[in-house]
Amino acid sequence: MNFKEILAKIDPQKIPVHVAIIMDGNGRWAKKKKLKRINGHKKGVEAVRKIVEASREVGVKYLTVYAFSTENWKRSKLEVNYLVKLIIDSLLNEIDSLIENGVNIRFIGSRKNLTSSYSKKVEDTCRKSWHNDKLFLQVAMNYGGRKEILDSVNQILIKMKNGEIETAEITEKMISENLYSTGTPDPDLFIRTSGEQRISNFLLWQSAYSEFWFTDTLWPDFTKEEYLKAILEFQNRNRRFGGR
Ligand code: IPE
Ligand code: IPE
Ligand code: MG
């Protein structure tokens, strides 16, 4: 089935509001093609572009993609340096077209280990898109779910000390509101490519009731059609949120 044919099968009333994706398998894609791992990452950026486009076309409102985890620093210096540069270069290359397409982009993650000039460049570039509201794109860069929860709790403690929050008890709402992803609804659909079936420290707090969808496809090979297929399957899930 082509894109239009699958799109016709999708119920416009039941589009997942927020889709989160662990874009995995770049290294294995490159290995299969006898290329260097970095070529897999480069190719992976093209897949991101297509999935952003498809999200706009189908009407997904929030898209969060996992670009670099707090654990990915364990990789070789060469690969880490390449990835960190690739992520900012892609942002700079794509920003104009993202803005034109109504995308509001922001990076979520820890600033630790990133230089302040890097963070500033990201922020200054993203800011240019913040008037947009067609699609909210979150790029998880130097992101870890545990770190995000810890940072949230520490934020709350600081606010308590400053007297900004007057309470003796931390609530779920307070934790949610102090996450990097503040203001974003929890993901409805959680996709991971490459055949791995684990969460790898992505959106731990937010995915409490997400629907998980896995595919063996390696990220650089992931297509708009397969993305729609995931949404179609999501529409047939029976979400209960603990009720009956
Ligand atoms: C995902 O691809 C991209 C990042 C983690 C940055 P990988 O680089 O993890 O690819 P595999 O899992 O080794 O194939
Ligand atoms: C998760 O993939 C991180 C990103 C996609 C950015 P990894 O490849 O790092 O995860 P593990 O090591 O297989 O769990
Ligand atoms: Mg991987």
Tab-separated table of N, CA and C and ligand atoms in Angstrom, residues 23-28 37 41 67 72 75 79 83, ligand 1:
chain	number	residue	atom	x	y	z
A	23	MET	N	14.876	6.192	17.656
A	23	MET	CA	15.380	6.006	16.297
A	23	MET	C	16.638	5.142	16.391
A	24	ASP	N	16.471	3.840	16.355
A	24	ASP	CA	17.615	2.954	16.603
A	24	ASP	C	17.974	2.149	15.351
A	25	GLY	N	19.246	1.807	15.246
A	25	GLY	CA	19.697	0.916	14.179
A	25	GLY	C	20.570	1.565	13.111
A	26	ASN	N	21.010	2.790	13.349
A	26	ASN	CA	21.860	3.465	12.358
A	26	ASN	C	23.174	2.705	12.137
A	27	GLY	N	23.766	2.247	13.236
A	27	GLY	CA	25.050	1.551	13.156
A	27	GLY	C	24.915	0.241	12.386
A	28	ARG	N	23.872	-0.509	12.691
A	28	ARG	CA	23.671	-1.792	11.998
A	28	ARG	C	23.342	-1.585	10.517
A	37	ARG	N	29.871	3.600	10.765
A	37	ARG	CA	28.692	3.899	11.581
A	37	ARG	C	28.171	5.325	11.337
A	41	HIS	N	24.344	7.307	10.713
A	41	HIS	CA	23.742	8.457	11.406
A	41	HIS	C	23.328	9.530	10.397
A	67	ALA	N	17.550	11.496	20.016
A	67	ALA	CA	18.716	11.707	19.161
A	67	ALA	C	20.016	11.260	19.827
A	72	ASN	N	24.934	7.580	25.724
A	72	ASN	CA	25.649	7.489	24.444
A	72	ASN	C	27.059	8.077	24.495
A	75	ARG	N	30.250	5.842	23.905
A	75	ARG	CA	30.739	5.408	22.592
A	75	ARG	C	32.104	6.026	22.284
A	79	GLU	N	32.785	8.757	17.262
A	79	GLU	CA	31.344	8.673	16.996
A	79	GLU	C	30.571	9.749	17.767
A	83	LEU	N	28.304	12.672	16.174
A	83	LEU	CA	26.864	12.781	16.471
A	83	LEU	C	26.488	14.161	17.008
B	1	IPE	C1	20.665	5.032	16.910
B	1	IPE	O1	21.452	4.163	16.184
B	1	IPE	C2	21.241	6.415	16.965
B	1	IPE	C3	21.864	6.765	18.257
B	1	IPE	C4	21.897	6.034	19.316
B	1	IPE	C5	22.507	8.052	18.323
B	1	IPE	P1	22.638	3.338	16.844
B	1	IPE	O2	23.889	4.103	16.662
B	1	IPE	O3	22.309	2.966	18.236
B	1	IPE	O4	22.662	2.072	15.906
B	1	IPE	P2	22.876	0.561	16.344
B	1	IPE	O5	21.909	0.268	17.437
B	1	IPE	O6	24.290	0.442	16.807
B	1	IPE	O7	22.591	-0.223	15.109
